[in-house]
Coordinates of C-alpha atoms in Angstrom, one line a residue:
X224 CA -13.5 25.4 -21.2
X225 CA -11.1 27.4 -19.2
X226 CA -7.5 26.6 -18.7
X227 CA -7.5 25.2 -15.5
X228 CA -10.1 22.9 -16.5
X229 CA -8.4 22.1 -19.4
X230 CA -5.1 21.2 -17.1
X231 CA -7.5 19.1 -15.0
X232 CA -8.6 17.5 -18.2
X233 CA -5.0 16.9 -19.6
X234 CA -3.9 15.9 -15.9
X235 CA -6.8 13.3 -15.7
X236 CA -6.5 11.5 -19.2
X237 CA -2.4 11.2 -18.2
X238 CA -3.4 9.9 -14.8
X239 CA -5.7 7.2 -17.0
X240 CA -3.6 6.1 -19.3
X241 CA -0.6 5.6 -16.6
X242 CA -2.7 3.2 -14.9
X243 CA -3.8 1.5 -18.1
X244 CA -7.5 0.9 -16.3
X245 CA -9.9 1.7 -19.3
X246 CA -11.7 -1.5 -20.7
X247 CA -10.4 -3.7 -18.6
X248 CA -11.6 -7.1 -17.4
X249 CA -13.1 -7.0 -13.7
X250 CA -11.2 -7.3 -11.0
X251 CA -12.7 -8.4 -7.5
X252 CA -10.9 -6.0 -5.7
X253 CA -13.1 -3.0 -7.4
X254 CA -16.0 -5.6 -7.6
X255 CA -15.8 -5.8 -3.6
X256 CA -15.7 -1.9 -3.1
X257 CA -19.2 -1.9 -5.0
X258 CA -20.9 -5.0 -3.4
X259 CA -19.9 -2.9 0.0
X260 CA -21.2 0.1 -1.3
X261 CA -24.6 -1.6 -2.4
X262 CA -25.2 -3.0 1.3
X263 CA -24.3 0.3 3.0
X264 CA -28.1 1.3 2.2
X265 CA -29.2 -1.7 0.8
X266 CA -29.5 -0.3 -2.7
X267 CA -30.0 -1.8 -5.7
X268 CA -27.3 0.1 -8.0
X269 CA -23.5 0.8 -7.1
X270 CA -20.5 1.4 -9.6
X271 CA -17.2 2.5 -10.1
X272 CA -16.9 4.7 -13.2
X273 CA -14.2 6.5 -14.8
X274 CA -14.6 9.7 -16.8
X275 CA -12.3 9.4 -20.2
X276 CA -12.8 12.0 -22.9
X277 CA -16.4 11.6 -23.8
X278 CA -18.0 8.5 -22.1
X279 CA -17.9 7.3 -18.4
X280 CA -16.6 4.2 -18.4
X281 CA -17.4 1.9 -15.8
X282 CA -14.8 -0.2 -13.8
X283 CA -17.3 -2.6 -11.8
X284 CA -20.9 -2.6 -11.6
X285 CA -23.8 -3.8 -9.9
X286 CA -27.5 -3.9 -11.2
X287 CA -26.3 -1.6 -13.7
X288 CA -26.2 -3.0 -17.7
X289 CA -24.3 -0.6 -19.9
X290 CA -20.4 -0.6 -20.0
X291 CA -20.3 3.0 -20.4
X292 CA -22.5 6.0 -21.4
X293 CA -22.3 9.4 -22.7
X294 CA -20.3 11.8 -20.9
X295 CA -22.3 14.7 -21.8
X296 CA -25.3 13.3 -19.9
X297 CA -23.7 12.0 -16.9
X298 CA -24.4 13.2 -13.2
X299 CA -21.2 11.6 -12.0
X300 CA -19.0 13.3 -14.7
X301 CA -20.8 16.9 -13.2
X302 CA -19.1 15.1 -9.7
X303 CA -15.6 14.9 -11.7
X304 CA -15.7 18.3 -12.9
X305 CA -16.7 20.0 -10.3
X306 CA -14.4 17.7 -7.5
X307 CA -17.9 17.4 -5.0
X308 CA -20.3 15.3 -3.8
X309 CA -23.5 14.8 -5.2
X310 CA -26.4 13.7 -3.0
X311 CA -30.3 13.7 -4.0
X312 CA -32.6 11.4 -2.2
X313 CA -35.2 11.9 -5.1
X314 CA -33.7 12.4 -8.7
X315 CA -37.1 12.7 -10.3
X316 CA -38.0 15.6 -8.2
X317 CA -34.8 17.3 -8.3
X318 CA -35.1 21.0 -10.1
X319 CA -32.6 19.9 -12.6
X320 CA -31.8 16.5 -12.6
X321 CA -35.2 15.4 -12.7
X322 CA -35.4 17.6 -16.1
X323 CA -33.0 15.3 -17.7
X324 CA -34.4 13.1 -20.6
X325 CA -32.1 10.6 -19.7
X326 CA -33.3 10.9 -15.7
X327 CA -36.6 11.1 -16.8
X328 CA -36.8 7.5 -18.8
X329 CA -35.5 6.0 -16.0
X330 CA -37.9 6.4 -12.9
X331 CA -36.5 3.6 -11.2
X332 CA -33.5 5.9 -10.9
X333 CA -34.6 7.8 -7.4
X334 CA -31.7 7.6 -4.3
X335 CA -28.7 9.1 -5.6
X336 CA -25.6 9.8 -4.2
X337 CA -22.0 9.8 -6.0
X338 CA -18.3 10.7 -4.2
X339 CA -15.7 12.1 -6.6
X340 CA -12.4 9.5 -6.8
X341 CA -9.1 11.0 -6.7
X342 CA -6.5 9.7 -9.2
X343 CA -2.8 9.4 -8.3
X344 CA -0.6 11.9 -8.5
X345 CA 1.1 12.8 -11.2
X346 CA 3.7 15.3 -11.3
X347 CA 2.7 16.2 -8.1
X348 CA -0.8 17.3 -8.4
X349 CA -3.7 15.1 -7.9
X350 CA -7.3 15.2 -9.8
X351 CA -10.5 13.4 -9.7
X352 CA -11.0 10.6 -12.5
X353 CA -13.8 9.1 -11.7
X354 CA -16.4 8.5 -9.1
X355 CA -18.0 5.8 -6.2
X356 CA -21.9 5.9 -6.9
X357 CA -24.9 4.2 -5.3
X358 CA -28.8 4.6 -6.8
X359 CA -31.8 2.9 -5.5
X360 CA -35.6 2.7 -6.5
X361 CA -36.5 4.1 -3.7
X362 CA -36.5 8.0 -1.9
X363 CA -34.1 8.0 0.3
X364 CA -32.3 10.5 3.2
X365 CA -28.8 9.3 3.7
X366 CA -27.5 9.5 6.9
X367 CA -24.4 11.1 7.8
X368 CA -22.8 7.4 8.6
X369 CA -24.0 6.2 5.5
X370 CA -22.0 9.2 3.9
X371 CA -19.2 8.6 5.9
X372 CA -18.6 5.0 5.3
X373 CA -19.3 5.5 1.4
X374 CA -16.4 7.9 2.1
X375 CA -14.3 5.5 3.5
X376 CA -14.8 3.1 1.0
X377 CA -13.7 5.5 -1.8
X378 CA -10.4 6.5 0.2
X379 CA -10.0 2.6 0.2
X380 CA -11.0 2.9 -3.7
X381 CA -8.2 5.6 -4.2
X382 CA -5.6 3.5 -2.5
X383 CA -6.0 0.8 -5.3
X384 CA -5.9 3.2 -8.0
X385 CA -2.2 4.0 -6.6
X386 CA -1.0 0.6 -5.6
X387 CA -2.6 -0.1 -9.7
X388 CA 0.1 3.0 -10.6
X389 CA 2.4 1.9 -8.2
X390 CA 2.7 -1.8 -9.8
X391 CA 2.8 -0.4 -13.1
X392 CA 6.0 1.6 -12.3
X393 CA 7.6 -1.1 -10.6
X394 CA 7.5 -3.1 -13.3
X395 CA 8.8 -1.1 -15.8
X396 CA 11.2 -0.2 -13.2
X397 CA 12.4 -3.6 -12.4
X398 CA 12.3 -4.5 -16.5
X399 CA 14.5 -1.5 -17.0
X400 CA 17.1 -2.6 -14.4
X401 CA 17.1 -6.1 -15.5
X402 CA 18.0 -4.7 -19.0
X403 CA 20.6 -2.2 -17.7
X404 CA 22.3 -5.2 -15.8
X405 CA 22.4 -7.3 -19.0
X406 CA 24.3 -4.4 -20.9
X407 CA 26.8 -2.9 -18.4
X408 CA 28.1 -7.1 -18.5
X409 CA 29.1 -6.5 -22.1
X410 CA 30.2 -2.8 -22.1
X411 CA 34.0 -2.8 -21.9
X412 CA 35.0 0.9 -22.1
X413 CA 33.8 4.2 -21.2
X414 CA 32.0 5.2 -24.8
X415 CA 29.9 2.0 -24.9
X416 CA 28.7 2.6 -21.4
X417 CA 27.7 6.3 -21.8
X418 CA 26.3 5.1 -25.1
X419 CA 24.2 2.2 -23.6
X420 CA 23.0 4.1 -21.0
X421 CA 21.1 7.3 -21.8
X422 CA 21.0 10.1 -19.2
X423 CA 24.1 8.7 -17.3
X424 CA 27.1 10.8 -16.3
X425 CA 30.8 9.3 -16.4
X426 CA 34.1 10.3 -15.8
X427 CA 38.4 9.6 -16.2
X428 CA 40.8 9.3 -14.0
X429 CA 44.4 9.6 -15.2
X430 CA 46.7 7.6 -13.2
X431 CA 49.3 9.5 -14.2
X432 CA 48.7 12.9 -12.9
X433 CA 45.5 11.8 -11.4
X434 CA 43.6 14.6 -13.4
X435 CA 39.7 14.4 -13.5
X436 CA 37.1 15.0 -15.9
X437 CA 33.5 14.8 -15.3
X438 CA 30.7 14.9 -17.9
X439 CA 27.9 17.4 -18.0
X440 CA 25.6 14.8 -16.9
X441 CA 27.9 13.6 -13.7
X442 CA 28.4 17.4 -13.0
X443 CA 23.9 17.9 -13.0
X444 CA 23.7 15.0 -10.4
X445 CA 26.3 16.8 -8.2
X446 CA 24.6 19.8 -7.9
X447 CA 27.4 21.8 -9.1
X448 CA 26.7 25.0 -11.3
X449 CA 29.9 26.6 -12.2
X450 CA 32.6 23.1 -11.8
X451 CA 35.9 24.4 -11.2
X452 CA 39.0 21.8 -10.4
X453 CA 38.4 21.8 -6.7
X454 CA 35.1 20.4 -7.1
X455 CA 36.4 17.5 -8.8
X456 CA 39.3 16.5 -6.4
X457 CA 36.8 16.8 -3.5
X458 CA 34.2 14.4 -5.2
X459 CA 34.5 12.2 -2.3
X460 CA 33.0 15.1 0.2
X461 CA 29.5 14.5 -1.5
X462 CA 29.2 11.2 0.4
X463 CA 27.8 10.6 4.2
X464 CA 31.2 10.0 6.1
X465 CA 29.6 6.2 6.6
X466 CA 29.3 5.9 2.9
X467 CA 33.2 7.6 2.1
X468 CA 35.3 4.3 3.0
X469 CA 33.4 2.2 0.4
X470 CA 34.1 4.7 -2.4
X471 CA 37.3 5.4 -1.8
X472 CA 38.7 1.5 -0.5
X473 CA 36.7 0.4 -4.3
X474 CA 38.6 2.9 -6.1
X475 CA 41.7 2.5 -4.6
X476 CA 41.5 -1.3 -5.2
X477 CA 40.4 -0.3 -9.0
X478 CA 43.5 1.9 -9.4
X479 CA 45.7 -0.5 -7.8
X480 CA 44.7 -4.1 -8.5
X481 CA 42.2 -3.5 -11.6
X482 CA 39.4 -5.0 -9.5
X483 CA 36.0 -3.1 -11.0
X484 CA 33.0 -2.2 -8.5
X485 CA 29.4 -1.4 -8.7
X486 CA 28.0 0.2 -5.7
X487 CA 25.0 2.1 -4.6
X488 CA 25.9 4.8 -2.1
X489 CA 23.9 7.3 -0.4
X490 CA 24.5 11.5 -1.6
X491 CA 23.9 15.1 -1.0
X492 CA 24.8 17.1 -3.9
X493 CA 26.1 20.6 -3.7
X494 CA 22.6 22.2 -2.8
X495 CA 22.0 19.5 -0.1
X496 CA 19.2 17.7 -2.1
X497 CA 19.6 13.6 -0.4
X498 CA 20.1 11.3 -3.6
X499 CA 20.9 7.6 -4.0
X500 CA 23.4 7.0 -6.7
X501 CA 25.0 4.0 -8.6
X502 CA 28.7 4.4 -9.2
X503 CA 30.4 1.8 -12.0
X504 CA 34.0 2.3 -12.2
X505 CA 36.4 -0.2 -14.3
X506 CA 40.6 0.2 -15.0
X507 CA 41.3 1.7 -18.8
X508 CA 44.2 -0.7 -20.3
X509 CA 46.3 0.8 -23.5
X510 CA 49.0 -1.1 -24.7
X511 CA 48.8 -3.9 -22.1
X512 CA 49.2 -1.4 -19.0
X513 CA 46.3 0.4 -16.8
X514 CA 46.4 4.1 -17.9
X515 CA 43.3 5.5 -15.9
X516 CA 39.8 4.5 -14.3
X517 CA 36.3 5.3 -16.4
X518 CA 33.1 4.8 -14.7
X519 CA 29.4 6.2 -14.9
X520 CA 27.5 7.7 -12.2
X521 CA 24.2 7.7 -12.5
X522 CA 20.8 9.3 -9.5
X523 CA 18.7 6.2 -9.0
X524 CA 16.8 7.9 -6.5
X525 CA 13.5 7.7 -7.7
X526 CA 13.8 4.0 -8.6
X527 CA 15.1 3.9 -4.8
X528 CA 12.4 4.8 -3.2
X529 CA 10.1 2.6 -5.6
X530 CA 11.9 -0.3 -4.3
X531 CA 12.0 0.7 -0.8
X532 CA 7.9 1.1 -1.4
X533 CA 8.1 -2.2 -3.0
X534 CA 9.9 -3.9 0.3
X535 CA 7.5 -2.1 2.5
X536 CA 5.0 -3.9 0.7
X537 CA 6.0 -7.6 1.5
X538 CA 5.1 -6.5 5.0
X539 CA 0.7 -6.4 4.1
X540 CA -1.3 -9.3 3.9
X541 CA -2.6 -9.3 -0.1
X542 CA -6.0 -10.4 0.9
X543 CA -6.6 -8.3 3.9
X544 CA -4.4 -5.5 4.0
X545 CA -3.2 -6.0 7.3
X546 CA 0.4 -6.3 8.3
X547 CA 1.5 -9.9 7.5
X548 CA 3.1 -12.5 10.5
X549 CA 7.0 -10.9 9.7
X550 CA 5.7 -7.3 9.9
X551 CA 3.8 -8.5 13.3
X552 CA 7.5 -10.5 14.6
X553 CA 9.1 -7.1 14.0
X554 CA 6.6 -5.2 15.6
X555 CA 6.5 -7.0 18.7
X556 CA 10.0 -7.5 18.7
X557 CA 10.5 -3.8 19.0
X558 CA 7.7 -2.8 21.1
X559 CA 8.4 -5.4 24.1
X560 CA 11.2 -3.7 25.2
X561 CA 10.0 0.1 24.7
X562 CA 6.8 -0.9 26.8
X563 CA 8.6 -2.8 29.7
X564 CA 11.2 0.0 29.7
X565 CA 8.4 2.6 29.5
X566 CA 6.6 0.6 32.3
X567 CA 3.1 0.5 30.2
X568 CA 0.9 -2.1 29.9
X569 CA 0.0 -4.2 26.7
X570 CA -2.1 -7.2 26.3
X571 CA -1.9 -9.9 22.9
X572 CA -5.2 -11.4 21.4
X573 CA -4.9 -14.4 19.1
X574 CA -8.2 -14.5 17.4
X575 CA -9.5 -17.5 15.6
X576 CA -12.7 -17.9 13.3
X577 CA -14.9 -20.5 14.1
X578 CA -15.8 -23.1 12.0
X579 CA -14.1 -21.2 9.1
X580 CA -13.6 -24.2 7.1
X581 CA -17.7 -24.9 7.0
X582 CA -17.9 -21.2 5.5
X583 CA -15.2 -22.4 2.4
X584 CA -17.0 -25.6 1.9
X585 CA -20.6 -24.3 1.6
X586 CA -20.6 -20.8 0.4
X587 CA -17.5 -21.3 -1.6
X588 CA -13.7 -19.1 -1.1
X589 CA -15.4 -15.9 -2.4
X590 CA -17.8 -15.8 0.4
X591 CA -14.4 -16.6 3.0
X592 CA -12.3 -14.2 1.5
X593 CA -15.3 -11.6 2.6
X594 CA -15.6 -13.1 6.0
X595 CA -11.7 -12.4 6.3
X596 CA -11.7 -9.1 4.9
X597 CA -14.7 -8.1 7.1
X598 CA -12.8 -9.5 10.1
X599 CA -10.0 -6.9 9.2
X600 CA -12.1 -4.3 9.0
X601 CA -13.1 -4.9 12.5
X602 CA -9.8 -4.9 13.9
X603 CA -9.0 -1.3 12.6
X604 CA -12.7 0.3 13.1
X605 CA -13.2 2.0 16.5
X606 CA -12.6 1.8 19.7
X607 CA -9.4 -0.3 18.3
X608 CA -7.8 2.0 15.6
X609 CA -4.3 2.5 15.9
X610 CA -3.7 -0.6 17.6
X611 CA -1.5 -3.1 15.9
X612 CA -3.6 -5.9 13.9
X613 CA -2.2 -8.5 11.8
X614 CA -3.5 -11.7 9.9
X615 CA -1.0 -14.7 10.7
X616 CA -2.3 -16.7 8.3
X617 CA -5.5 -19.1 7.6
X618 CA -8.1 -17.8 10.1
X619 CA -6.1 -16.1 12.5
X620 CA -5.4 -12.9 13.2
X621 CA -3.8 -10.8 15.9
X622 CA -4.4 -8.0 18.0
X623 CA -1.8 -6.0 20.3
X624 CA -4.0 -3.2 22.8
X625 CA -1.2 -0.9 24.2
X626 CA -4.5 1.7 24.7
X627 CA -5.2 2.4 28.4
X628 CA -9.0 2.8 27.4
X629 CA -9.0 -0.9 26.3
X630 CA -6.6 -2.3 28.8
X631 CA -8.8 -0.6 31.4
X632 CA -11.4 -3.4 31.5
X633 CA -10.2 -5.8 29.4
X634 CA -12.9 -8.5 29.6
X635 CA -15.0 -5.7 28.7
X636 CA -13.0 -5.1 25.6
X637 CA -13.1 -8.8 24.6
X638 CA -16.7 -8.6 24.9
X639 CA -16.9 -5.9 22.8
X640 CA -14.7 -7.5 20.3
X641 CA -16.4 -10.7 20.5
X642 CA -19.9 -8.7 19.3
X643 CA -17.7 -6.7 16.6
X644 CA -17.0 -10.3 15.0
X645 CA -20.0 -12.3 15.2
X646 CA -22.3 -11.7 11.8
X647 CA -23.9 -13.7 9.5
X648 CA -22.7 -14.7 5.6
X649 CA -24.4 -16.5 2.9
X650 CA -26.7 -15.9 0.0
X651 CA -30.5 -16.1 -0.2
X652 CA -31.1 -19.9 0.5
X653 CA -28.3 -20.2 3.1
X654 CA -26.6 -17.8 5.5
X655 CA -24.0 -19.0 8.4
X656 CA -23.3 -17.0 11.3
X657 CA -19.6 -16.0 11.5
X658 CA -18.3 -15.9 15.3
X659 CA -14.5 -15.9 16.7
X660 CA -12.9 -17.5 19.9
X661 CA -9.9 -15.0 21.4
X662 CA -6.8 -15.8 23.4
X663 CA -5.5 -12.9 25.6
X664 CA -2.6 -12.8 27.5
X665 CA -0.7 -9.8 29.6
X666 CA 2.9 -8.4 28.8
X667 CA 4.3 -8.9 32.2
X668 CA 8.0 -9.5 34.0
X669 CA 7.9 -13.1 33.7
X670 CA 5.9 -12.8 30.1
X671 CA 8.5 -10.7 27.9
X672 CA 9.0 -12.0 24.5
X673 CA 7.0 -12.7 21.1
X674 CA 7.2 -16.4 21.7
X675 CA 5.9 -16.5 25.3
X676 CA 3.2 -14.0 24.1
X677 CA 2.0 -16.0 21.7
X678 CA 2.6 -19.4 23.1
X679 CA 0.4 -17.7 26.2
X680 CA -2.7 -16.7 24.3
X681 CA -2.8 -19.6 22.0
X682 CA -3.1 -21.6 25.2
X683 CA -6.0 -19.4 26.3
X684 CA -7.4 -19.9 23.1
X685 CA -7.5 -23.5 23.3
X686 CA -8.8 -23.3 26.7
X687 CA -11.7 -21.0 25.4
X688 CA -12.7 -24.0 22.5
X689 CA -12.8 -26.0 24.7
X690 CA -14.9 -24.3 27.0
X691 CA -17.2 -22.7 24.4
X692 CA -16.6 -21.6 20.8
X693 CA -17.4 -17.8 20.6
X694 CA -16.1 -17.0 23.8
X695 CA -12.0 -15.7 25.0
X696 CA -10.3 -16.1 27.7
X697 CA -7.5 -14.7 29.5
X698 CA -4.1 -15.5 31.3
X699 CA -3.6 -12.5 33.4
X700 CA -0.2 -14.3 35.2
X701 CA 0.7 -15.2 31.3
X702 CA 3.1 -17.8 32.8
X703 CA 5.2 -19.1 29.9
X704 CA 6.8 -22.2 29.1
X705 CA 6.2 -25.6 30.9
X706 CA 4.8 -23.6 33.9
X707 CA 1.4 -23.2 31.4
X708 CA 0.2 -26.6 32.6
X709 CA 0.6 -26.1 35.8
X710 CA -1.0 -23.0 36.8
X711 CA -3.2 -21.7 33.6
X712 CA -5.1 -19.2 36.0
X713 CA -7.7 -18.9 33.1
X714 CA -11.3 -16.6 32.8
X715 CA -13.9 -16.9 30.3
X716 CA -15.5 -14.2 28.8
X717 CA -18.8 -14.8 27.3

């Protein structure tokens, strides 16, 4: 084995044990990207497998028995190694695979096609750990759709692997903090904090002569490589000018009054690098009287941005993916004014699932949380990509069109919607037809905030029940308020 693949071996088993995935229980988010994997050509084989030192270990499976196998004699570890796609529409035919033993005593193994998984990075670099596969009984000549959507399903596979990783650090990152809290309420003076708290700078004050000192450690976040005096006195220059009066004001107060403070601040060091810091600074009392402040500084930067991640995440429905009803409220709060003052068009579709609850009671959640999640998929597949879709909640989603394509014909585009949502789920002995009813309304001059936007089209979508489930209709004055009853000025699209 050459070096690099040795690297690429010592990169992957990191990546694995960072995500503590191996022998696992199932989970039904992997379980889901297999069942959708298995209907994209009907086949009767799918898995997710992960390649650890000498087996490939699989992650969820479908008509497929074993746990894991040998590595040694695994197509899909080939895939890993080599970071490429493997297609065969006949394995026992194949020049080389079909010579395996192990291909060989399986002749029901025939359609094959595996896509390498990317783990996430670590340190930077990225490698494949595993692979999306799919084998049927049957010869078969993919199509390049097929591909395509298997492909789409790994990226989706990928993006689970690093919100696994991310979860992982932000809980040991949210443990740590919880810790470090509990500490710095005991620690009294400056040894006991830089001995509590590993890899932390701190620093004196005299009050006397108001000379500084600055450990190695405070000196590394600062950037500095050769500290001289003046480096010290100008400590506050390393702060944003918006971030400089909190600083200096808490210090100030410390010095004067004894009060301690525990910020956060925003920093460029002395190459320019951006950092977030914490800065703890407390008064030093000798013989009754305050001699000089001591404080620790510590670069949080990294547990920063987790946390920022983190807040970005309370914006995505859990089931679905899409943005959640506050992410929606902020984006149309935004995007009202931008549009009027822009003087584009924009239209609002409240969508709701018909007869959703029959789905839940017959078929059972599992089935509804598919239903839901194929809804979603919907919303973001062509021709509406890159418009804003969101799941309010229950059975209803969202849709804001700001593309001129769509708004062109808009019935047309709710007709094509409309198709894009009606399908059928259920099992062998019972299937029910999934269809949607849609609500549109116009931004206009008299139609200009969230509320009336969605007070609008949920009025259109009661007038579409009530005319016919599976069907939308439109307000195109979108009069809000009272003036709703008087003058709907509805169509129905069929």
């Amino acid at each position: 084995m050459s070096e690099e693949n040795i690297s690429v071996e010592a990169i992957r088993h990191r990546t694995l044990a960072a995500m503590e995935i191996l022998d696992t229980e199932a989970e039904g988010e992997f379980d889901a990207m297999v069942m959708a994997a298995r209907r994209i050509f009907g086949s009767r084989t799918a898995y997710i497998s992960l390649i650890d030192g000498d087996r490939q270990w699989f992650k969820a499976r479908e008509g497929f028995p074993p746990s894991q196998v040998a590595r040694e004699c695994s197509i899909c570890a080939t895939a890993v190694d080599e970071n490429r796609e493997i297609v065969v529409e006949n394995l026992q035919e194949h020049p080389v695979y079909g010579q395996m033993p192990e291909i060989a005593a399986m002749p029901h193994f025939q359609f094959f096609v595996t896509i390498p998984l990317m783990g996430p990075p670590m340190d930077g670099v990225s490698v494949p750990i595993g692979t999306l596969c799919v084998i049927d009984d049957r010869p078969w000549v993919a199509s390049r759709e097929e591909l395509d959507e298997l492909r789409r399903l790994a990226r989706v596979v990928e993006s689970l692997f690093q919100t696994r990783l991310d979860a992982k650090l932000a809980e040991q990152a949210l443990e740590e903090r919880r810790q470090l809290i509990d500490e710095l309420r005991r620690v009294q003076r400056q040894f006991e904090l830089a001995e509590e708290m590993a890899q932390i700078g701190h620093w004196r004050m005299d009050l006397a002569t108001e000379e500084l000192f600055w450990s190695p450690q405070t000196i590394a976040i600062h950037g500095i490589d050769n500290p001289t005096q003046a480096h010290l006195q100008g400590g506050l220059d390393y702060f944003p000018p918006y971030e400089r009066p909190r600083i200096a004001d808490a210090v100030e107060e410390c010095a004067k009054h004894g009060t301690p403070y525990d910020l956060e601040l925003d920093f460029r060091d002395a190459k320019g690098v951006f950092k977030r810091v914490r800065a703890i600074g407390e008064q030093e009392i000798a013989d009754g009287k305050p001699v000089g402040i001591m404080g620790v500084f510590q670069d949080i930067t990294e547990r920063y941005h987790l946390e920022t991640r983190l807040r970005a995440a309370a914006h995505v429905d859990e089931l679905t993916g899409l943005p959640n009803r506050a992410r929606l409220n902020q984006y149309l709060d935004s995007t009202i004014d931008t549009m009027h003052k822009a003087g584009r068009r924009m239209a609002l579709l409240l969508i709701d699932l018909d007869h959703f609850k029959d789905i839940n009671d017959r078929l059972g959640h599992e089935a509804g949380d598919r239903v839901l999640k194929g809804v979603a998929a919907q919303l973001v597949s062509e021709p509406f990509a890159g418009q804003m879709a969101a799941r309010l909640g229950g059975d209803e989603f969202v849709l804001v069109i700001e593309n001129e394509q769509l708004l062109a014909d808009l019935p047309a585009t709710l007709e094509l919607l409309l198709g894009k949502l009606r399908f059928e789920v259920g099992r062998e002995d019972e299937t029910i037809l999934v269809s949607a009813t849609i609500g549109a309304t116009w931004l206009t001059g008299c139609n200009n905030d969230r509320s009336q936007l969605l007070r609008c089209a949920d009025y259109a979508l009661y007038q579409a029940k009530r005319t016919e489930r599976g069907t939308a209709s439109i307000c195109p004055d979108a009069i809000a308020g009272e003036h709703i009853r008087a003058a709907p000025q509805l169509r129905a699209v069929s």
